[in-house]
């Protein structure tokens, strides 16, 4: 079974803090994705990566950065957290082409005060 | 990217089949139909996907119409643990998943 894990299920941070969200997958997948999910807005793609050290912007990259130093790990960084970044953050991974099945982690619910 | 339309909610009795419809009339010839579900406060779970033929796995069956403009997800024997929001998605460019509002399925005893 594919396993995608995220470092925290719940996180509370203060405005202006730097926040790191970690995602690890154990299936040697090439592609990894970061989404955020908000009520009424559905799932929105923040960044994705199709190889180590490669990254591509999604639909809403502003205020975020990512790092992929190893194939199994994809980190999302909030450089200076703001209240409008309060959300559920979901990591996913897939193998092969970008249109292959994506498998999700359990999500991190981030609250920025 | 093709959009999908699903009913907002559906009830199903435990042990009965649940048939979840989805319209995707603007789907392109090489776009797959994917189904995911999300139990409250958890990450989405992949269920099944297909291109034009009907598909079946251990979780569900997917029936795609011949013109590919609609599909139906079938949960053959619904259990209480199948209560979730079910999303029908047409996988667009760059592998970007776009979840709409989905169908809230409630399985009752």
CSV table of C-alpha atoms in Angstrom, one decimal:
chain,number,residue,atom,x,y,z
A,1,UNK,CA,0.0,0.0,0.0
A,2,UNK,CA,1.1,3.5,-0.8
A,3,UNK,CA,1.9,5.4,2.4
A,4,UNK,CA,2.1,9.2,2.4
A,5,UNK,CA,2.7,10.7,5.8
A,6,UNK,CA,2.7,14.3,7.0
A,7,UNK,CA,4.6,15.6,10.0
A,8,UNK,CA,1.7,17.0,11.9
A,9,UNK,CA,-2.1,16.5,12.0
A,10,UNK,CA,-2.7,19.8,13.7
A,11,UNK,CA,-0.5,22.9,14.0
A,12,UNK,CA,-1.0,26.3,15.6
A,13,UNK,CA,1.3,29.1,14.7
A,14,UNK,CA,1.5,32.9,15.2
A,15,UNK,CA,1.4,35.5,12.4
A,16,UNK,CA,4.9,36.1,11.0
A,17,UNK,CA,6.3,32.7,12.1
A,18,UNK,CA,8.1,30.6,9.6
A,19,UNK,CA,6.3,27.3,9.2
A,20,UNK,CA,7.6,24.0,7.8
A,21,UNK,CA,5.2,21.2,6.7
A,22,UNK,CA,6.9,17.9,5.9
A,23,UNK,CA,5.6,15.2,3.6
A,24,UNK,CA,7.2,11.8,3.2
A,25,UNK,CA,6.2,9.0,0.8
A,26,UNK,CA,7.5,5.4,0.8
A,27,UNK,CA,6.7,4.3,-2.7
A,28,UNK,CA,9.6,5.8,-4.7
A,29,UNK,CA,7.1,8.2,-6.5
A,30,UNK,CA,8.6,10.8,-8.8
A,31,UNK,CA,5.9,13.3,-8.4
A,32,UNK,CA,4.8,15.1,-5.2
A,33,UNK,CA,2.1,17.8,-4.7
A,34,UNK,CA,1.1,20.3,-2.1
A,35,UNK,CA,-2.6,21.4,-2.0
A,36,UNK,CA,-4.7,23.4,0.3
A,37,UNK,CA,-8.3,22.8,0.9
A,38,UNK,CA,-10.8,25.4,2.1
A,39,UNK,CA,-14.6,25.2,2.5
A,40,UNK,CA,-16.3,26.5,-0.7
A,41,UNK,CA,-13.0,26.7,-2.6
A,42,UNK,CA,-12.2,23.0,-3.0
A,43,UNK,CA,-8.7,21.8,-3.5
A,44,UNK,CA,-6.1,24.3,-4.8
A,45,UNK,CA,-2.6,23.3,-6.0
A,46,UNK,CA,0.2,25.3,-4.4
A,47,UNK,CA,3.4,23.6,-5.8
A,48,UNK,CA,4.4,20.3,-7.3
A,49,UNK,CA,7.6,18.5,-8.0
A,50,UNK,CA,8.4,15.9,-10.7
A,51,UNK,CA,11.9,15.1,-9.6
A,52,UNK,CA,14.4,15.8,-6.9
A,53,UNK,CA,15.3,19.5,-6.7
A,54,UNK,CA,12.7,20.3,-9.3
A,55,UNK,CA,9.6,22.4,-8.5
A,56,UNK,CA,6.8,24.0,-10.4
A,57,UNK,CA,4.3,26.6,-9.3
A,58,UNK,CA,0.7,25.6,-9.0
A,59,UNK,CA,-2.3,28.0,-8.9
A,60,UNK,CA,-1.6,29.7,-5.6
A,61,UNK,CA,2.2,29.7,-4.9
A,62,UNK,CA,2.3,33.2,-3.3
A,63,UNK,CA,3.5,33.2,0.3
A,64,UNK,CA,4.8,29.6,0.0
A,65,UNK,CA,8.0,27.9,-1.1
A,66,UNK,CA,9.0,24.3,-1.3
A,67,UNK,CA,12.0,22.1,-1.1
A,68,UNK,CA,12.7,18.6,-2.5
A,69,UNK,CA,16.2,17.5,-1.6
A,70,UNK,CA,15.4,13.8,-1.5
A,71,UNK,CA,13.0,11.9,-3.6
A,72,UNK,CA,10.8,10.7,-0.7
A,73,UNK,CA,10.4,14.1,1.0
A,74,UNK,CA,8.7,17.3,-0.1
A,75,UNK,CA,8.5,20.2,2.3
A,76,UNK,CA,6.2,23.2,2.2
A,77,UNK,CA,7.4,26.4,3.8
A,78,UNK,CA,5.4,29.4,4.8
A,79,UNK,CA,8.0,32.1,4.9
A,80,UNK,CA,5.9,34.4,7.2
A,81,UNK,CA,2.6,32.9,8.2
A,82,UNK,CA,-0.5,35.0,7.9
A,83,UNK,CA,-4.0,34.4,9.1
A,84,UNK,CA,-5.3,33.8,5.5
A,85,UNK,CA,-3.0,30.7,5.4
A,86,UNK,CA,-5.1,29.0,8.0
A,87,UNK,CA,-6.2,25.9,6.1
A,88,UNK,CA,-6.0,22.2,5.6
A,89,UNK,CA,-2.8,21.3,3.8
A,90,UNK,CA,-2.7,18.1,1.8
A,91,UNK,CA,0.3,16.4,0.3
A,92,UNK,CA,0.0,13.8,-2.5
A,93,UNK,CA,2.4,11.7,-4.6
A,94,UNK,CA,2.2,9.8,-7.8
A,95,UNK,CA,4.5,7.8,-10.1
A,96,UNK,CA,5.2,8.1,-13.7
A,97,UNK,CA,3.5,10.8,-15.7
A,98,UNK,CA,1.8,13.7,-14.1
A,99,UNK,CA,-1.6,12.2,-15.0
A,100,UNK,CA,-1.1,9.1,-12.8
A,101,UNK,CA,-3.1,8.4,-9.7
A,102,UNK,CA,-2.3,10.7,-6.8
A,103,UNK,CA,-2.3,9.3,-3.2
A,104,UNK,CA,-2.8,11.6,-0.4
A,105,UNK,CA,-1.5,12.0,3.1
A,106,UNK,CA,-3.8,12.5,6.1
A,107,UNK,CA,-3.5,16.3,6.0
A,108,UNK,CA,-2.3,19.0,8.3
A,109,UNK,CA,-4.8,21.4,9.7
A,110,UNK,CA,-2.9,24.7,10.3
A,111,UNK,CA,-4.3,27.5,12.4
A,112,UNK,CA,-2.5,30.9,12.2
A,113,UNK,CA,-3.3,33.3,15.0
B,1,UNK,CA,-10.1,21.5,-17.9
B,2,UNK,CA,-13.4,19.6,-17.8
B,3,UNK,CA,-15.7,20.4,-15.0
B,4,UNK,CA,-18.0,17.9,-13.2
B,5,UNK,CA,-21.5,18.1,-11.8
B,6,UNK,CA,-22.6,15.9,-8.9
B,7,UNK,CA,-25.7,15.9,-6.6
B,8,UNK,CA,-24.9,17.6,-3.3
B,9,UNK,CA,-26.1,14.7,-1.1
B,10,UNK,CA,-27.4,11.2,-1.1
B,11,UNK,CA,-28.6,8.8,1.5
B,12,UNK,CA,-28.1,5.0,1.3
B,13,UNK,CA,-29.2,2.2,3.6
B,14,UNK,CA,-26.5,-0.1,4.9
B,15,UNK,CA,-26.0,-3.2,2.8
B,16,UNK,CA,-27.6,-1.7,-0.3
B,17,UNK,CA,-25.8,-0.5,-3.4
B,18,UNK,CA,-25.0,3.2,-3.6
B,19,UNK,CA,-25.0,4.7,-7.2
B,20,UNK,CA,-23.3,8.0,-7.4
B,21,UNK,CA,-23.8,9.9,-10.7
B,22,UNK,CA,-21.5,12.5,-12.2
B,23,UNK,CA,-21.8,14.6,-15.4
B,24,UNK,CA,-18.7,15.6,-17.3
B,25,UNK,CA,-20.0,16.7,-20.6
B,26,UNK,CA,-16.9,18.7,-21.6
B,27,UNK,CA,-14.5,15.9,-21.1
B,28,UNK,CA,-11.8,15.5,-23.7
B,29,UNK,CA,-10.9,12.2,-25.4
B,30,UNK,CA,-7.8,11.5,-23.4
B,31,UNK,CA,-8.9,12.7,-20.0
B,32,UNK,CA,-9.5,10.2,-17.3
B,33,UNK,CA,-12.4,10.2,-14.8
B,34,UNK,CA,-11.2,9.8,-11.2
B,35,UNK,CA,-13.2,9.2,-8.0
B,36,UNK,CA,-11.9,10.0,-4.6
B,37,UNK,CA,-13.7,10.2,-1.2
B,38,UNK,CA,-12.9,12.1,1.9
B,39,UNK,CA,-14.0,11.2,5.3
B,40,UNK,CA,-14.3,14.2,7.6
B,41,UNK,CA,-11.0,15.8,8.5
B,42,UNK,CA,-8.9,13.2,6.7
B,43,UNK,CA,-7.0,13.2,3.4
B,44,UNK,CA,-8.8,12.2,0.2
B,45,UNK,CA,-8.7,8.5,-0.5
B,46,UNK,CA,-8.4,7.2,-4.1
B,47,UNK,CA,-11.2,4.9,-5.2
B,48,UNK,CA,-11.1,4.1,-8.9
B,49,UNK,CA,-10.5,5.7,-12.3
B,50,UNK,CA,-11.3,5.0,-15.9
B,51,UNK,CA,-11.0,6.3,-19.5
B,52,UNK,CA,-13.8,4.7,-21.5
B,53,UNK,CA,-14.3,1.1,-20.3
B,54,UNK,CA,-16.1,0.1,-17.2
B,55,UNK,CA,-13.8,-0.6,-14.3
B,56,UNK,CA,-14.0,-2.6,-11.1
B,57,UNK,CA,-11.8,-3.0,-8.1
B,58,UNK,CA,-12.2,-4.2,-4.5
B,59,UNK,CA,-13.8,-0.9,-3.4
B,60,UNK,CA,-16.2,0.0,-6.3
B,61,UNK,CA,-17.3,-0.2,-9.9
B,62,UNK,CA,-17.1,2.7,-12.4
B,63,UNK,CA,-19.6,2.8,-15.3
B,64,UNK,CA,-18.8,5.3,-18.0
B,65,UNK,CA,-21.3,6.1,-20.7
B,66,UNK,CA,-20.4,5.4,-24.3
B,67,UNK,CA,-20.2,9.2,-25.1
B,68,UNK,CA,-18.1,9.7,-21.9
B,69,UNK,CA,-20.2,12.6,-20.8
B,70,UNK,CA,-21.3,11.0,-17.6
B,71,UNK,CA,-20.3,8.2,-15.2
B,72,UNK,CA,-21.6,6.4,-12.2
B,73,UNK,CA,-19.7,5.1,-9.2
B,74,UNK,CA,-21.2,2.1,-7.6
B,75,UNK,CA,-20.5,1.0,-4.0
B,76,UNK,CA,-22.0,-2.5,-4.1
B,77,UNK,CA,-22.8,-3.0,-0.4
B,78,UNK,CA,-22.6,0.2,1.5
B,79,UNK,CA,-21.4,0.2,5.1
B,80,UNK,CA,-21.4,2.9,7.7
B,81,UNK,CA,-17.7,3.5,7.1
B,82,UNK,CA,-18.6,4.5,3.5
B,83,UNK,CA,-20.1,7.8,4.8
B,84,UNK,CA,-18.0,10.5,3.2
B,85,UNK,CA,-17.9,13.1,0.6
B,86,UNK,CA,-17.3,11.6,-2.9
B,87,UNK,CA,-15.6,13.6,-5.6
B,88,UNK,CA,-15.7,12.9,-9.3
B,89,UNK,CA,-12.8,14.5,-11.1
B,90,UNK,CA,-11.6,14.8,-14.6
B,91,UNK,CA,-7.8,14.9,-14.4
B,92,UNK,CA,-6.7,18.0,-16.1
B,93,UNK,CA,-3.5,19.4,-17.4
B,94,UNK,CA,-0.3,19.0,-15.3
B,95,UNK,CA,-2.0,16.4,-13.2
B,96,UNK,CA,-3.8,19.0,-11.2
B,97,UNK,CA,-6.7,17.6,-9.3
B,98,UNK,CA,-9.7,19.9,-9.0
B,99,UNK,CA,-12.2,18.9,-6.4
B,100,UNK,CA,-15.6,20.4,-6.7
B,101,UNK,CA,-18.2,20.2,-3.9
B,102,UNK,CA,-18.7,16.5,-4.3
B,103,UNK,CA,-21.6,14.4,-3.1
B,104,UNK,CA,-22.1,13.9,0.7
B,105,UNK,CA,-23.1,10.3,1.1
B,106,UNK,CA,-24.7,9.2,4.4
B,107,UNK,CA,-25.1,5.5,5.0
B,108,UNK,CA,-27.8,4.8,7.6
B,109,UNK,CA,-28.3,1.6,9.6
